[in-house]
GROMACS .gro file of C-alpha atoms in nm:
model
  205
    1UNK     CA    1   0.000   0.000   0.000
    2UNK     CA    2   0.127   0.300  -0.070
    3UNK     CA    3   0.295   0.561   0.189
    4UNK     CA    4   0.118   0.930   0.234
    5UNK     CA    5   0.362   1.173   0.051
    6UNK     CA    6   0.460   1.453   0.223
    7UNK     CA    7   0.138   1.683   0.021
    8UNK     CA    8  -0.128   1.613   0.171
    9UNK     CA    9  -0.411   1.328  -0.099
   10UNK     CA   10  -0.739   1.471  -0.114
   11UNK     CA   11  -1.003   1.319   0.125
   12UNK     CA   12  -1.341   1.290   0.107
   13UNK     CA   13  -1.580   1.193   0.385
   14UNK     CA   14  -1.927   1.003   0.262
   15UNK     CA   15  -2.231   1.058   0.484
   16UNK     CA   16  -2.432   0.732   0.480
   17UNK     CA   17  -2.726   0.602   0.621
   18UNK     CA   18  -2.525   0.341   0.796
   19UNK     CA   19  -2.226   0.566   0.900
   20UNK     CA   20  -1.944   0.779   0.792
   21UNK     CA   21  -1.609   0.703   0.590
   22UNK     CA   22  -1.316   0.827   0.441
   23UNK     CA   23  -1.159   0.762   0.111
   24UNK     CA   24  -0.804   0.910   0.024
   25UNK     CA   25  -0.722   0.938  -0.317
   26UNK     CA   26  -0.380   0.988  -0.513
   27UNK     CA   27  -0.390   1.244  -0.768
   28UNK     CA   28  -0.020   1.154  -0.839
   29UNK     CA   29  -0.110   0.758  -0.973
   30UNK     CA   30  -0.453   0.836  -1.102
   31UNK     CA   31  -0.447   1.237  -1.151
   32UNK     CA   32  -0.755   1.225  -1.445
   33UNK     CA   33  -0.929   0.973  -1.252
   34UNK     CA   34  -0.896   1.134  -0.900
   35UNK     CA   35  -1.017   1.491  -1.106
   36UNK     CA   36  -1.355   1.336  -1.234
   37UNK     CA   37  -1.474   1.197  -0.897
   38UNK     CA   38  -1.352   1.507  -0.737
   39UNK     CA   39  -1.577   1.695  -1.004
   40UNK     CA   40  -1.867   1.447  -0.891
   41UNK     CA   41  -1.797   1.514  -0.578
   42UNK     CA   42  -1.811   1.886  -0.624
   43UNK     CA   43  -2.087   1.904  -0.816
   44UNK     CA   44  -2.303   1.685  -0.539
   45UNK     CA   45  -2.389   1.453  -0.795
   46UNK     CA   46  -2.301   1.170  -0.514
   47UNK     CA   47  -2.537   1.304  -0.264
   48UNK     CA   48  -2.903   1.094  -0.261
   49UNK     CA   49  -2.703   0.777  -0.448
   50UNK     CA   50  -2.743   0.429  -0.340
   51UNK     CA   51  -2.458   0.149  -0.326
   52UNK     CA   52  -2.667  -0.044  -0.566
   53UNK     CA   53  -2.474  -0.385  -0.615
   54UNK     CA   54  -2.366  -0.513  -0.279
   55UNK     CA   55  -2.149  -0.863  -0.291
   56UNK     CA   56  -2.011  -0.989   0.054
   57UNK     CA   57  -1.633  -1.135   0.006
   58UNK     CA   58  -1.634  -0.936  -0.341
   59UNK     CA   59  -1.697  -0.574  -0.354
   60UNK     CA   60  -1.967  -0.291  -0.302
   61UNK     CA   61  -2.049  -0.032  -0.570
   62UNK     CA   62  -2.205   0.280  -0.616
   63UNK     CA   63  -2.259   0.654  -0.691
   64UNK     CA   64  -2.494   0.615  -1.010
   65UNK     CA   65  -2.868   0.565  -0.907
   66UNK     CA   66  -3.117   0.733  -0.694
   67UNK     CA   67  -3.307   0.587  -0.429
   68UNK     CA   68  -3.555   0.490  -0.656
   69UNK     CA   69  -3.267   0.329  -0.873
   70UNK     CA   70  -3.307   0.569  -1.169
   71UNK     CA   71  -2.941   0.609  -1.318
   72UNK     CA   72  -2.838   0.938  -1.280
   73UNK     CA   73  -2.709   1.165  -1.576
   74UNK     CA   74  -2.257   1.213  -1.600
   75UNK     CA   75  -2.038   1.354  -1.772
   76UNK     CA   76  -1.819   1.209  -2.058
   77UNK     CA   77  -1.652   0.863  -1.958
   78UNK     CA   78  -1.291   0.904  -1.882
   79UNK     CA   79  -0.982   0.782  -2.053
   80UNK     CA   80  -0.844   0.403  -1.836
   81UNK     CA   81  -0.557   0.504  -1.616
   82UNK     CA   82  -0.565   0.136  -1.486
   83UNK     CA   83  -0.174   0.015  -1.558
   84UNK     CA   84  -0.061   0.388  -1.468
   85UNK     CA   85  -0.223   0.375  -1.126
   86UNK     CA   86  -0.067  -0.010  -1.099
   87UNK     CA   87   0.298   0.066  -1.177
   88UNK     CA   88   0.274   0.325  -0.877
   89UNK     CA   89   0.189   0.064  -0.678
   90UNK     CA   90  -0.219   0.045  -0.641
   91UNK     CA   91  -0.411  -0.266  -0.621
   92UNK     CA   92  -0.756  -0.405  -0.602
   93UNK     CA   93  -0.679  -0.520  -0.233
   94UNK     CA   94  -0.962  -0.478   0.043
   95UNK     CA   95  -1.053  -0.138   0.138
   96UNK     CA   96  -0.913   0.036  -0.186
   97UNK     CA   97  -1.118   0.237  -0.420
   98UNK     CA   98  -1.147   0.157  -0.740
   99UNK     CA   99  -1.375   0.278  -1.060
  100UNK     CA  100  -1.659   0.120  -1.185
  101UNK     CA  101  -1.689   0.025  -1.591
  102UNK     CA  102  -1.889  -0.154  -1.867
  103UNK     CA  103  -1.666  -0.409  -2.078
  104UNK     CA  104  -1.521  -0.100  -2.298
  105UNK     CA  105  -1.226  -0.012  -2.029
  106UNK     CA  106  -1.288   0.358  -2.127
  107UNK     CA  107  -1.647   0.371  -2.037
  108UNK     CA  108  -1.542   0.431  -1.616
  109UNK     CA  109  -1.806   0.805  -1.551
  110UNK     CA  110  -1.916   0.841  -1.171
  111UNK     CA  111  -1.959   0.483  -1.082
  112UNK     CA  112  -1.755   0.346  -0.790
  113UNK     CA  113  -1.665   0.059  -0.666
  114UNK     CA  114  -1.482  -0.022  -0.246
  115UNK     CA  115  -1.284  -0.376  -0.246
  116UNK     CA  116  -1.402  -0.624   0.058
  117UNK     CA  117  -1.131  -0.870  -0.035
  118UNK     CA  118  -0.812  -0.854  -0.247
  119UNK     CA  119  -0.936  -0.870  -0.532
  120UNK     CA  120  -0.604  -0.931  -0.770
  121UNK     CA  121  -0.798  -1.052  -1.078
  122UNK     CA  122  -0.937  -0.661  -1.136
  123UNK     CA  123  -0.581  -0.556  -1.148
  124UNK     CA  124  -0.466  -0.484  -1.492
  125UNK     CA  125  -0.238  -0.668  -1.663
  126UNK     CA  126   0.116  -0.498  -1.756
  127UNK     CA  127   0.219  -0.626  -2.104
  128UNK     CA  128   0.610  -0.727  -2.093
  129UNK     CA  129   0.852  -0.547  -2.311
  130UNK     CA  130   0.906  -0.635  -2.725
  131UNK     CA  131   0.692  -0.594  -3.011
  132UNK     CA  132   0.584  -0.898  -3.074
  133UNK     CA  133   0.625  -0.963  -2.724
  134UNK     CA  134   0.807  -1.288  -2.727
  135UNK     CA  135   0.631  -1.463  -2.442
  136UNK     CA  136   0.328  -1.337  -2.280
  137UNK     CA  137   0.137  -1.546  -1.994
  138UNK     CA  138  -0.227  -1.509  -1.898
  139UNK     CA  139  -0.506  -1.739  -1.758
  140UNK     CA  140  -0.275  -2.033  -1.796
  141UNK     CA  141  -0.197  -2.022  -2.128
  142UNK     CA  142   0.110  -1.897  -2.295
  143UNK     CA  143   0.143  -1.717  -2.646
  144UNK     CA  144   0.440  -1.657  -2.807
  145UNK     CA  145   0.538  -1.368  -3.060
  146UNK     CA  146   0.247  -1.170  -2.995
  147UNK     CA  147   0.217  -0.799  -3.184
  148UNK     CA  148   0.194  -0.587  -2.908
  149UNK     CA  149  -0.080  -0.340  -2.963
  150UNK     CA  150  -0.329  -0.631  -2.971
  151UNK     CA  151  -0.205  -0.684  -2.588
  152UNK     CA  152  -0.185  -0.334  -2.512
  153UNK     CA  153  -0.546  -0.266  -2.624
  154UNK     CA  154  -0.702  -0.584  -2.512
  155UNK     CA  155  -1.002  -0.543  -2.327
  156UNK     CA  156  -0.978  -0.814  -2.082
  157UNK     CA  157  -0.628  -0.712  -2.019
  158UNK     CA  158  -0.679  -0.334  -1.923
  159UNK     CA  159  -0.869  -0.465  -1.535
  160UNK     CA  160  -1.035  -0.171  -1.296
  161UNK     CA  161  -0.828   0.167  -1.207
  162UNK     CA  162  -0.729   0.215  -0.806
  163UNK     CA  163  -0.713   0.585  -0.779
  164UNK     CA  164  -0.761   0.543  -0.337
  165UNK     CA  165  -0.869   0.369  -0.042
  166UNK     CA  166  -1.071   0.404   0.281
  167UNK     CA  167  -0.878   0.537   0.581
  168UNK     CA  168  -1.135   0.564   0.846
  169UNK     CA  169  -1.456   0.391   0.880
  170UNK     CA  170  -1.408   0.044   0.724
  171UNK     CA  171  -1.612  -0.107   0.979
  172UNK     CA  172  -1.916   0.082   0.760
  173UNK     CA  173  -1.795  -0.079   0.455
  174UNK     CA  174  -1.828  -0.432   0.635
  175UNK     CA  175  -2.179  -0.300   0.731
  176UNK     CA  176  -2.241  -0.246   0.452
  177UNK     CA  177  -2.096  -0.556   0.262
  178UNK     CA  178  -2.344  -0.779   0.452
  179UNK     CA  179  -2.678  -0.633   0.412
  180UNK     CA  180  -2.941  -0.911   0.235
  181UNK     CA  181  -2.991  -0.840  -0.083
  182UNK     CA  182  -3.189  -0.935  -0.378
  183UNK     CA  183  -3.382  -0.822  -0.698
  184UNK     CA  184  -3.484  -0.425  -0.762
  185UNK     CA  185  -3.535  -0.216  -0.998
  186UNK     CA  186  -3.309  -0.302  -1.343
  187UNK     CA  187  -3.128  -0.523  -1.149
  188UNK     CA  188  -3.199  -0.897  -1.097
  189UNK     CA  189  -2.961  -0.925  -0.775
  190UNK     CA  190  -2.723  -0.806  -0.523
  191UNK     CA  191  -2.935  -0.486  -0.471
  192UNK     CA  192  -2.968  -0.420  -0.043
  193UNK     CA  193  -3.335  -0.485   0.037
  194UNK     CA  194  -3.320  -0.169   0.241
  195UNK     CA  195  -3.153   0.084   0.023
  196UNK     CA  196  -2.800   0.198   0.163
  197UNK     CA  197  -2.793   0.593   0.079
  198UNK     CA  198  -2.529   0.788   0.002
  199UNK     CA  199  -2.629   1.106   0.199
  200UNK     CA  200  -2.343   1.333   0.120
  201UNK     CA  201  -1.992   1.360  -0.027
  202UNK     CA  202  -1.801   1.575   0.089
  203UNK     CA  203  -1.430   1.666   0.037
  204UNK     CA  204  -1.248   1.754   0.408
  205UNK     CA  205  -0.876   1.775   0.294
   0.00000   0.00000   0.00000
């Protein structure tokens, strides 16, 4: 995990309506990704959100649907900083912050996801020097002289950008991360039977 740097990371403090946490985020492995949820968070668009998909031993994700789970309008999706954030030393490990995405690894907008569990097979997957790469491993199979952009733009290789983790109220999270769930809405499961709202965002550092 990485060490605090002597500049202060941004922090943000989420009001919910089963307790407070804290996420800290690095600008400095993830700087576009940590600017677009820090324009979210700005903007309020967080505020009256639900964690909508809630999987105990997996993750817990939220900020894009209202209480009434109506998805709620963003911005352009962002460009993947996934392997950036990864060579500076972020993982999908428990507590760690992570954005949310469709299959196109370029599609991550407002949605958010918190790790309950390292979760290494979200990390992305750094493609090893050459072009073709001589030897390139992955799922158990190897391939051999491989041109590289068809690794490098891969989507199964690209996995889920860290940009920060939770530094104070984890016990929430674990609240959270165990709440029955079923059927709602668009969704056919893992939605909390008693909504979990997001009641503010707000950023304290």
């Amino acid at each position: 995990m990485p060490t605090r740097s002597h500049a202060p990371n941004p922090e943000v403090r989420f009001a919910t309506s089963m307790g407070d946490f804290v996420v800290e985020l690095y600008p400095d492995k993830a700087p576009r990704t940590v600017e677009n949820f820090l324009r979210y968070v700005h903007e309020k668009h967080y505020d009256g959100t639900v964690f909508h998909r809630v999987i105990d031993n997996f993750m817990v994700q939220g900020g894009g649907y209202d209480t009434r789970l109506n998805e709620k309008p963003t911005h352009p999706p962002i460009a993947h900083e996934g392997r950036q954030a990864y060579t500076g030393g972020l993982r999908n490990t428990t507590g760690t912050l992570a954005m949310a995405r469709t299959s196109d690894p370029n599609s991550a907008a407002a949605q958010f996801f918190i790790n309950v569990k390292d979760n290494a097979f979200l990390d992305p997957v750094l493609i090893p020097p050459g072009d073709p790469v001589p030897r390139f491993e992955y799922q158990g199979r190897v391939y051999t002289n491989v041109p590289r952009a068809s690794l490098m733009h891969a989507p199964q290789l690209y996995g889920y950008t860290v940009f920060g983790r939770v530094i104070g109220g984890m016990n929430v999270i674990n609240r959270i991360k165990a709440v029955p769930t079923g059927a709602a809405g668009p969704f056919r499961s893992d939605v909390p039977l008693k909504p979990v709202v997001i009641h503010s965002a707000v950023q304290i550092k």
